[in-house]
Amino acid sequence: KMPQPADWPDVLATALIGNPSLKLSQWGENNGIAPWTVSRGFAMVFGVSPEAFRERTRAHHALKLIHDTQAPLASIAAELGFADQSHMTRSVKRLTGIAPHAWRSAANGSKTRRHRDA
């Protein structure tokens, strides 16, 4: 077993932010950390499971793409590793209270208003 740095939860959080589709079991195996240790240790540091952290991270990535691109919502969901568009919608709504299509409408409305006012 490899010795573990004391800050491995931070390393995992950074990895999840960079790649929300990261497989936790594979990350743990690659870093010599048992799955139960990954889950428990991460939750002790961040107050949420790595799975919940990943879901929030994916939802944040989705919001950015919904706001910044015109990519179809289903494509964004697939790109970010959601099971389907409905899964992404639930995650975004759980995080923000607002569905993705409403975020896109609001973003497009503000872009249109800014363009007209310029």
XYZ file of N, CA and C in Angstrom:
354
model
N 0.852 -1.202 0.000
C 0.000 0.000 0.000
C 0.883 1.245 0.000
N 0.513 2.224 -0.807
C 1.291 3.458 -0.906
C 0.983 4.367 0.275
N 1.995 5.095 0.776
C 1.696 6.082 1.836
C 0.821 7.198 1.274
N -0.117 7.685 2.090
C -1.062 8.693 1.632
C -0.725 10.079 2.171
N -0.762 11.086 1.296
C -0.596 12.447 1.806
C -1.794 12.808 2.675
N -1.566 13.637 3.676
C -2.644 14.027 4.585
C -3.752 14.783 3.865
N -3.452 15.387 2.740
C -4.429 16.230 2.053
C -5.068 15.536 0.843
N -5.136 14.206 0.853
C -5.714 13.519 -0.305
C -7.161 13.930 -0.579
N -7.982 14.286 0.439
C -9.325 14.749 0.085
C -9.297 16.009 -0.795
N -8.337 16.904 -0.548
C -8.206 18.091 -1.401
C -7.801 17.700 -2.822
N -6.916 16.719 -2.920
C -6.485 16.237 -4.233
C -7.687 15.646 -4.975
N -8.503 14.864 -4.265
C -9.695 14.276 -4.883
C -10.689 15.366 -5.289
N -10.908 16.354 -4.428
C -11.836 17.448 -4.764
C -11.373 18.161 -6.028
N -10.088 18.444 -6.121
C -9.539 19.102 -7.309
C -9.735 18.228 -8.546
N -9.519 16.930 -8.391
C -9.709 16.010 -9.515
C -11.171 15.975 -9.951
N -12.097 15.982 -8.988
C -13.526 15.976 -9.324
C -13.964 17.270 -10.001
N -13.390 18.384 -9.577
C -13.712 19.664 -10.224
C -13.222 19.650 -11.670
N -12.036 19.106 -11.880
C -11.478 19.036 -13.231
C -12.170 18.012 -14.109
N -12.695 16.948 -13.492
C -13.334 15.878 -14.244
C -14.489 15.302 -13.429
N -15.686 15.896 -13.547
C -16.821 15.405 -12.768
C -17.232 13.973 -13.094
N -16.712 13.412 -14.171
C -17.037 12.029 -14.530
C -16.021 11.042 -13.957
N -15.092 11.522 -13.179
C -14.065 10.683 -12.564
C -14.709 9.536 -11.795
N -14.203 8.334 -11.991
C -14.686 7.153 -11.276
C -13.980 7.100 -9.917
N -14.759 7.227 -8.853
C -14.184 7.267 -7.505
C -13.445 5.981 -7.157
N -13.998 4.845 -7.551
C -13.337 3.572 -7.234
C -11.973 3.494 -7.917
N -11.915 3.949 -9.156
C -10.649 3.929 -9.895
C -9.650 4.894 -9.269
N -10.122 6.082 -8.874
C -9.233 7.061 -8.237
C -8.663 6.480 -6.949
N -9.527 5.876 -6.137
C -9.064 5.272 -4.889
C -8.044 4.177 -5.131
N -8.334 3.315 -6.104
C -7.411 2.232 -6.435
C -6.072 2.787 -6.903
N -6.110 3.785 -7.785
C -4.876 4.389 -8.301
C -4.050 5.049 -7.202
N -4.727 5.489 -6.141
C -4.039 6.189 -5.060
C -3.868 5.327 -3.804
N -4.207 4.048 -3.910
C -4.014 3.129 -2.808
C -4.910 3.391 -1.609
N -6.124 3.872 -1.861
C -7.058 4.197 -0.783
C -8.308 3.333 -0.961
N -8.693 2.643 0.103
C -9.875 1.782 0.055
C -11.131 2.617 -0.198
N -12.115 2.049 -0.910
C -13.336 2.803 -1.228
C -14.027 3.395 0.008
N -14.137 2.631 1.088
C -14.808 3.163 2.284
C -14.006 4.301 2.894
N -12.677 4.250 2.764
C -11.833 5.330 3.275
C -12.014 6.584 2.429
N -12.119 6.404 1.114
C -12.347 7.546 0.220
C -13.635 8.256 0.626
N -14.701 7.497 0.751
C -15.999 8.092 1.057
C -16.013 8.727 2.452
N -15.572 7.982 3.457
C -15.613 8.482 4.832
C -14.649 9.647 5.046
N -13.423 9.513 4.558
C -12.422 10.567 4.736
C -12.802 11.862 4.034
N -13.338 11.738 2.829
C -13.769 12.918 2.081
C -14.897 13.631 2.820
N -15.870 12.853 3.288
C -17.017 13.433 4.000
C -16.579 14.113 5.294
N -15.569 13.567 5.962
C -15.076 14.189 7.199
C -14.491 15.574 6.922
N -13.833 15.722 5.782
C -13.191 16.997 5.436
C -14.194 17.991 4.858
N -15.054 17.531 3.945
C -15.929 18.443 3.199
C -17.376 18.467 3.672
N -17.741 17.542 4.537
C -19.101 17.529 5.054
C -20.131 16.933 4.113
N -19.687 16.459 2.962
C -20.555 15.770 2.000
C -19.763 14.604 1.422
N -20.486 13.613 0.907
C -19.818 12.480 0.269
C -19.158 12.935 -1.029
N -18.173 12.179 -1.509
C -17.593 12.541 -2.813
C -18.634 12.492 -3.930
N -19.625 11.612 -3.792
C -20.682 11.532 -4.801
C -21.517 12.817 -4.819
N -21.861 13.329 -3.642
C -22.632 14.581 -3.570
C -21.798 15.748 -4.087
N -20.508 15.762 -3.754
C -19.604 16.806 -4.247
C -19.553 16.761 -5.772
N -19.439 15.545 -6.314
C -19.390 15.392 -7.771
C -20.694 15.890 -8.403
N -21.828 15.568 -7.789
C -23.116 16.003 -8.345
C -23.187 17.530 -8.379
N -22.771 18.179 -7.309
C -22.769 19.653 -7.292
C -21.813 20.210 -8.331
N -20.640 19.592 -8.452
C -19.655 20.047 -9.434
C -20.198 19.912 -10.845
N -20.826 18.769 -11.137
C -21.435 18.584 -12.463
C -22.515 19.629 -12.716
N -23.332 19.895 -11.709
C -24.396 20.894 -11.868
C -23.799 22.275 -12.145
N -22.713 22.621 -11.458
C -22.050 23.912 -11.714
C -21.498 23.969 -13.143
N -20.850 22.874 -13.582
C -20.347 22.821 -14.962
C -21.504 22.963 -15.954
N -22.621 22.274 -15.660
C -23.784 22.345 -16.549
C -24.299 23.780 -16.641
N -24.417 24.447 -15.503
C -24.893 25.835 -15.518
C -24.010 26.718 -16.387
N -22.703 26.525 -16.277
C -21.786 27.332 -17.085
C -22.007 27.083 -18.578
N -22.125 25.816 -18.961
C -22.337 25.504 -20.376
C -23.713 25.956 -20.848
N -24.724 25.815 -20.003
C -26.074 26.271 -20.368
C -26.063 27.779 -20.608
N -25.345 28.489 -19.771
C -25.287 29.950 -19.867
C -24.412 30.409 -21.033
N -23.268 29.737 -21.239
C -22.258 30.225 -22.180
C -22.364 29.666 -23.590
N -23.163 28.597 -23.780
C -23.244 27.985 -25.112
C -24.699 27.812 -25.513
N -24.893 27.464 -26.763
C -26.226 27.119 -27.254
C -26.339 25.611 -27.484
N -25.394 24.853 -26.931
C -25.425 23.396 -27.089
C -26.745 22.853 -26.544
N -27.302 21.848 -27.197
C -28.540 21.243 -26.690
C -28.330 20.704 -25.270
N -29.365 20.814 -24.448
C -29.254 20.363 -23.064
C -28.884 18.888 -22.986
N -29.415 18.071 -23.883
C -29.083 16.642 -23.881
C -27.596 16.428 -24.158
N -27.017 17.239 -25.026
C -25.585 17.133 -25.330
C -24.739 17.535 -24.127
N -25.149 18.587 -23.444
C -24.439 19.019 -22.236
C -24.498 17.914 -21.188
N -25.661 17.332 -21.005
C -25.827 16.248 -20.034
C -24.888 15.085 -20.356
N -24.846 14.683 -21.618
C -23.989 13.567 -22.032
C -22.512 13.910 -21.837
N -22.135 15.126 -22.222
C -20.738 15.553 -22.107
C -20.252 15.517 -20.655
N -21.139 15.857 -19.731
C -20.744 15.939 -18.326
C -20.956 14.642 -17.548
N -21.419 13.601 -18.230
C -21.530 12.299 -17.586
C -22.817 12.051 -16.824
N -23.836 12.887 -17.060
C -25.144 12.613 -16.474
C -25.743 11.413 -17.198
N -26.618 10.680 -16.516
C -27.265 9.528 -17.144
C -28.100 9.967 -18.344
N -28.760 11.111 -18.218
C -29.568 11.661 -19.297
C -29.910 13.114 -18.954
N -30.656 13.775 -19.842
C -31.011 15.178 -19.632
C -31.839 15.360 -18.363
N -32.726 14.411 -18.066
C -33.552 14.517 -16.861
C -32.696 14.492 -15.597
N -31.655 13.660 -15.598
C -30.729 13.590 -14.465
C -30.052 14.950 -14.267
N -29.600 15.567 -15.362
C -28.976 16.890 -15.274
C -29.981 17.913 -14.766
N -31.212 17.862 -15.285
C -32.249 18.814 -14.859
C -32.473 18.712 -13.354
N -32.591 17.492 -12.835
C -32.793 17.306 -11.392
C -31.617 17.858 -10.592
N -30.395 17.610 -11.054
C -29.203 18.090 -10.337
C -29.130 19.611 -10.316
N -29.379 20.232 -11.469
C -29.344 21.695 -11.553
C -30.452 22.286 -10.692
N -31.625 21.694 -10.769
C -32.756 22.210 -9.993
C -32.520 22.040 -8.491
N -31.912 20.914 -8.093
C -31.596 20.683 -6.679
C -30.579 21.728 -6.183
N -29.624 22.089 -7.028
C -28.597 23.058 -6.659
C -29.137 24.479 -6.615
N -29.975 24.838 -7.596
C -30.364 26.240 -7.773
C -31.841 26.528 -7.528
N -32.667 25.487 -7.605
C -34.110 25.687 -7.513
C -34.734 26.061 -8.847
N -33.917 26.138 -9.886
C -34.399 26.553 -11.217
C -33.965 25.518 -12.253
N -34.843 25.174 -13.159
C -34.538 24.195 -14.207
C -33.583 24.783 -15.249
N -32.788 23.920 -15.919
C -31.816 24.392 -16.917
C -32.418 25.263 -18.014
N -33.601 24.888 -18.528
C -34.180 25.702 -19.618
C -34.489 27.121 -19.131
N -34.838 27.264 -17.851
C -35.094 28.605 -17.312
C -33.790 29.401 -17.205
N -32.690 28.714 -16.837
C -31.388 29.396 -16.803
C -31.010 29.885 -18.201
N -31.238 29.019 -19.198
C -30.879 29.394 -20.570
C -31.743 30.558 -21.039
N -33.033 30.526 -20.754
C -33.924 31.622 -21.153
C -33.489 32.930 -20.503
N -33.154 32.868 -19.225
C -32.707 34.073 -18.514
C -31.400 34.584 -19.106
N -30.482 33.674 -19.404
C -29.190 34.075 -19.979
C -29.393 34.700 -21.350
N -30.238 34.098 -22.169
C -30.496 34.642 -23.506
C -31.206 35.982 -23.424
N -32.106 36.126 -22.473
C -32.803 37.395 -22.296
C -31.858 38.509 -21.902
N -30.920 38.213 -21.010
C -29.986 39.266 -20.582
C -29.027 39.610 -21.704
N -28.642 38.619 -22.519
C -27.767 38.899 -23.654
C -28.493 39.771 -24.688
N -29.774 39.477 -24.909
C -30.570 40.254 -25.855
C -30.737 41.687 -25.345
N -31.061 41.833 -24.075
C -31.235 43.187 -23.507
C -29.933 43.979 -23.586
N -28.813 43.343 -23.244
C -27.555 44.061 -23.296
C -27.251 44.510 -24.718
N -27.536 43.617 -25.685
C -27.256 43.951 -27.081
C -28.149 45.121 -27.536
N -29.409 45.113 -27.145
C -30.321 46.181 -27.553
C -29.932 47.513 -26.912
N -29.481 47.429 -25.645
C -29.152 48.659 -24.929
C -27.843 49.273 -25.398
N -27.011 48.486 -26.045
C -25.675 48.975 -26.433
C -25.774 49.981 -27.560
